[in-house]
């Protein structure tokens, strides 16, 4: 199915958010995720089933002012 | 330098400077600037991360070395909902309930949107955050932020990155006068150490700045200059300034002055 990851369309196998993140190559501990602009806490990644056209944002720390 | 102690949301701080970590010429320079500034609070942000970029591992190593409190921001957010989501993500990543709340209402001068800011502040406080709202110097907005429970409020000196200093000292002085129990931090617009000193002389509790140091020819030296100015400004505030007069008053005693000054 198609989902949008950081604004880009990608094909993924239907499944849980945690599995999709691994399939995309996200392995680092220090990321935070929102789906459809709603925060998804890390402990709930396993119970979050992604749907077609869901918008996934994966964020990490950077310098800031 | 004398140890200055104050607290924000129950956290003791030894510096009145919050320093941004962006726009420096190199990672080495920002580390040196942090040391030179003597700050114990640095700001951070979040951005989209591509797979296998390492989740910002190098930046995490940098953060761990600083031994500073982290103040994550919500830069770039234009609605309360965006800011709340980003704050929740920041809390998970940075493991702090501090949030520098920025909700932009105008892209031209990056002016905060007071309506969205107040909505986001209310919700974030309900969610247990300790909110550091970046706001204009509007008295009513700042009063509402205080009423919502903000212990610290951060009005701008001038728009972000302009370096124009305190363009409305009257408004800032009014905030100090009307919100005597709130920690006030000038956030944005500081360009020179004299601007920072002026904020402290007005009775502000601190300043938050980034570009003034990062874009100086020598950021490390400028960081040191800011630290000195902030210490001087605070000392001057505590000392109490002399009253301003419209007319001259001789400093030298006039008793016994030489005859050639009299008719």
XYZ file of C-alpha atoms in Angstrom:
328
model
C 0.000 0.000 0.000
C 1.002 3.609 -0.370
C 1.801 5.856 2.559
C 3.520 9.204 2.727
C 6.703 9.363 4.776
C 7.960 12.851 5.416
C 5.842 13.985 2.487
C 7.146 11.432 0.008
C 4.971 8.575 -1.314
C 6.401 5.126 -0.579
C 5.126 1.567 -1.083
C 5.082 -0.527 2.082
C 3.544 -3.790 3.176
C 0.383 -3.207 5.216
C 1.155 -3.543 8.872
C 2.088 -1.987 12.128
C 3.899 1.295 12.349
C 6.841 -0.345 14.112
C 7.284 -2.864 11.273
C 6.936 -0.204 8.597
C 9.602 1.937 10.234
C 11.996 -1.002 10.321
C 11.218 -1.856 6.696
C 12.061 1.711 5.740
C 15.398 1.503 7.511
C 14.670 3.473 10.657
C 16.625 1.830 13.432
C 17.720 4.698 15.603
C 16.261 5.125 19.056
C 16.149 8.864 18.765
C 13.256 9.456 16.433
C 9.703 10.553 17.145
C 6.736 9.803 14.928
C 3.442 11.418 14.046
C 0.755 9.873 11.839
C -1.672 12.226 10.135
C -0.244 15.071 12.211
C -0.999 13.296 15.490
C 1.805 12.204 17.805
C 2.221 8.449 18.155
C 4.141 7.623 21.349
C 6.848 5.021 20.925
C 5.150 2.484 23.255
C 2.145 2.444 20.906
C 4.027 1.858 17.643
C 3.279 -1.865 17.842
C -0.450 -1.292 18.088
C -0.654 1.416 15.408
C -1.874 -0.093 12.140
C -1.112 2.084 9.146
C -3.717 2.604 6.445
C -3.390 3.537 2.801
C -2.382 7.161 2.301
C -1.535 7.716 5.963
C 0.917 10.562 6.415
C 3.881 9.549 8.570
C 6.315 12.127 9.894
C 9.602 10.878 11.317
C 11.552 13.540 13.165
C 14.966 13.708 14.808
C 16.932 16.251 16.793
C 18.740 19.145 15.156
C 20.275 22.432 16.187
C 17.695 25.093 16.966
C 17.337 28.706 17.955
C 32.401 35.859 37.126
C 30.061 35.769 40.072
C 27.593 32.956 40.240
C 24.143 34.222 39.404
C 21.378 32.017 40.679
C 17.822 32.067 39.534
C 15.293 29.411 38.766
C 12.781 28.551 36.089
C 10.025 26.064 36.806
C 11.962 24.952 39.855
C 15.263 24.400 38.028
C 18.213 26.346 39.414
C 20.262 28.129 36.764
C 23.623 29.815 37.058
C 23.422 31.868 33.848
C 20.807 34.272 32.615
C 21.623 33.476 29.007
C 19.762 30.890 26.949
C 21.822 30.134 23.840
C 20.641 28.823 20.494
C 22.674 26.147 18.748
C 21.864 26.897 15.091
C 23.644 28.709 12.270
C 27.200 28.394 13.589
C 30.064 27.955 11.149
C 30.932 24.508 12.531
C 30.040 22.065 15.330
C 33.351 22.847 17.009
C 32.570 26.550 17.143
C 29.161 26.084 18.720
C 30.714 23.958 21.444
C 33.322 26.602 22.163
C 30.672 29.307 22.136
C 28.555 27.422 24.662
C 31.537 27.198 26.989
C 32.440 30.866 26.512
C 28.859 31.982 27.121
C 28.674 30.057 30.415
C 25.068 29.227 29.567
C 23.361 26.266 31.112
C 20.346 26.241 28.781
C 20.624 25.560 25.050
C 17.846 25.378 22.500
C 17.235 22.561 20.047
C 14.789 21.641 17.314
C 13.325 18.740 15.359
C 13.292 18.069 11.641
C 12.240 15.347 9.271
C 14.698 12.490 9.241
C 15.477 10.261 6.290
C 16.110 6.546 6.935
C 19.658 5.583 7.857
C 20.649 9.124 8.669
C 21.361 7.849 12.132
C 18.650 9.780 13.933
C 21.026 12.668 14.426
C 23.530 10.559 16.348
C 26.318 13.093 15.974
C 24.040 15.792 17.307
C 23.104 13.603 20.260
C 26.732 13.109 21.136
C 27.156 16.859 20.957
C 24.184 17.458 23.263
C 25.448 14.986 25.844
C 28.818 16.714 26.013
C 27.303 20.106 26.855
C 25.879 19.273 30.290
C 23.199 21.888 29.629
C 19.453 21.859 30.111
C 17.693 21.429 26.777
C 14.952 23.771 25.650
C 13.385 22.300 22.493
C 11.461 24.670 20.249
C 8.428 24.395 17.990
C 9.940 26.548 15.255
C 8.040 26.548 11.995
C 4.643 25.718 13.462
C 1.742 27.865 12.292
C -1.142 26.402 14.267
C -1.720 25.316 17.817
C -2.282 21.745 16.651
C 1.065 21.613 14.860
C 2.851 23.068 17.864
C 1.196 20.645 20.275
C 2.138 17.654 18.131
C 5.708 18.857 17.784
C 5.930 19.534 21.523
C 4.794 15.993 22.280
C 7.416 14.615 19.877
C 10.059 16.826 21.478
C 9.155 15.644 24.946
C 9.641 12.044 23.907
C 12.941 12.640 22.120
C 14.574 15.118 24.467
C 13.038 13.716 27.647
C 12.097 17.111 29.006
C 8.768 18.777 29.630
C 10.248 22.175 28.791
C 9.069 23.587 25.488
C 9.931 26.862 23.798
C 6.556 27.445 22.213
C 6.695 29.196 18.860
C 3.617 29.579 16.694
C 4.257 31.815 13.728
C 1.459 34.048 12.495
C 3.312 35.964 9.818
C 6.046 34.568 7.647
C 7.448 37.980 6.726
C 8.754 38.862 10.160
C 8.071 35.543 11.895
C 5.719 37.316 14.275
C 4.057 35.043 16.827
C 0.334 34.374 16.401
C -1.127 35.334 19.781
C -4.397 33.479 19.290
C -2.810 30.155 18.360
C -0.114 30.709 20.985
C -2.673 31.045 23.764
C -4.587 27.976 22.561
C -1.425 25.905 22.377
C -0.226 27.132 25.765
C -3.473 26.127 27.436
C -3.407 22.651 25.928
C 0.281 22.060 26.603
C -0.074 23.075 30.236
C -2.973 20.627 30.480
C -0.628 17.980 29.061
C 1.940 18.699 31.756
C 4.398 20.801 29.798
C 6.373 23.674 31.233
C 5.813 26.266 28.566
C 8.288 28.989 27.567
C 6.111 30.996 25.167
C 7.746 33.137 22.509
C 5.464 36.119 22.080
C 5.264 39.712 21.019
C 5.612 42.368 23.705
C 1.830 42.871 23.897
C 0.833 43.398 27.525
C -2.563 41.744 27.235
C -1.205 38.642 25.534
C 1.529 38.307 28.118
C -0.983 38.795 30.913
C -3.145 36.014 29.489
C -0.105 33.736 29.232
C 0.642 34.413 32.882
C -2.970 33.707 33.822
C -2.773 30.367 32.016
C 0.083 29.394 34.296
C 3.286 30.275 32.457
C 6.019 30.925 34.980
C 8.245 32.378 32.290
C 7.284 34.503 29.282
C 9.610 35.359 26.414
C 8.661 38.513 24.492
C 10.661 39.496 21.459
C 13.072 42.398 21.434
C 12.630 42.599 17.672
C 11.953 40.012 14.945
C 14.057 36.845 14.910
C 17.448 37.210 13.341
C 17.254 40.960 12.774
C 19.748 42.017 15.420
C 17.862 45.281 15.877
C 17.834 45.045 19.650
C 14.966 46.230 21.829
C 12.803 48.206 19.427
C 10.119 48.938 22.010
C 11.751 49.406 25.400
C 8.581 51.063 26.684
C 6.551 47.904 26.079
C 9.199 45.721 27.697
C 9.475 48.017 30.714
C 5.693 47.921 31.023
C 5.749 44.129 31.051
C 8.339 44.195 33.800
C 6.247 46.603 35.806
C 2.935 44.827 35.333
C 4.127 41.230 35.634
C 6.473 41.465 38.592
C 6.318 37.796 39.562
C 6.782 36.352 36.063
C 10.238 35.399 34.790
C 10.740 37.550 31.700
C 13.268 36.623 29.037
C 13.863 38.696 25.916
C 13.833 36.209 23.080
C 14.895 37.249 19.587
C 16.259 40.411 18.113
C 19.362 40.737 20.254
C 22.293 41.764 18.057
C 24.812 43.278 20.416
C 25.934 42.836 24.006
C 24.542 46.310 24.719
C 21.081 45.064 23.704
C 21.382 42.182 26.146
C 22.616 44.490 28.882
C 19.678 46.810 28.245
C 17.228 43.939 28.731
C 18.796 43.053 32.057
C 18.931 46.712 33.110
C 15.161 46.838 32.539
C 14.796 44.064 35.085
C 14.373 41.191 32.680
C 15.491 37.888 34.128
C 17.398 36.722 31.095
C 17.846 36.755 27.347
C 17.656 34.067 24.696
C 19.772 34.640 21.624
C 21.338 32.696 18.790
C 22.191 34.603 15.643
C 24.039 37.397 17.418
C 26.630 34.862 18.475
C 26.431 32.385 15.605
C 26.840 35.013 12.903
C 29.474 37.132 14.600
C 32.867 37.132 12.904
C 34.175 35.408 16.023
C 31.249 33.587 17.670
C 33.282 32.439 20.665
C 34.435 35.940 21.501
C 30.897 37.260 21.032
C 29.550 34.559 23.345
C 31.953 35.758 26.008
C 30.917 39.369 25.372
C 27.265 38.455 25.809
C 27.988 36.742 29.109
C 29.791 39.809 30.385
C 27.032 42.159 29.207
C 24.345 40.087 30.868
C 26.247 40.032 34.118
C 26.763 43.814 33.894
C 23.135 44.474 33.046
C 21.881 42.408 35.953
C 24.316 44.044 38.354
C 23.135 47.455 37.183
C 19.510 46.497 37.721
C 20.262 45.280 41.211
C 22.314 48.418 41.924
C 19.432 50.691 40.937
C 19.974 53.374 38.326
C 20.163 57.063 39.109
C 17.112 59.165 38.279
C 17.123 60.724 34.820
C 16.918 64.520 34.734
C 16.100 66.990 31.966
C 18.599 69.527 33.306
C 22.268 69.422 34.183
C 23.449 68.950 37.720
C 27.058 69.680 38.576
C 28.975 66.679 39.797
C 31.743 68.736 41.339
C 30.747 70.553 44.520
C 30.039 74.201 43.822
C 31.117 75.440 47.240
C 34.467 77.203 46.860
C 34.511 77.145 43.095
C 37.053 79.472 41.478
C 36.119 83.141 41.107
C 36.398 83.263 37.331
C 33.141 81.285 37.031
C 31.157 83.990 38.826
C 30.016 87.410 37.635
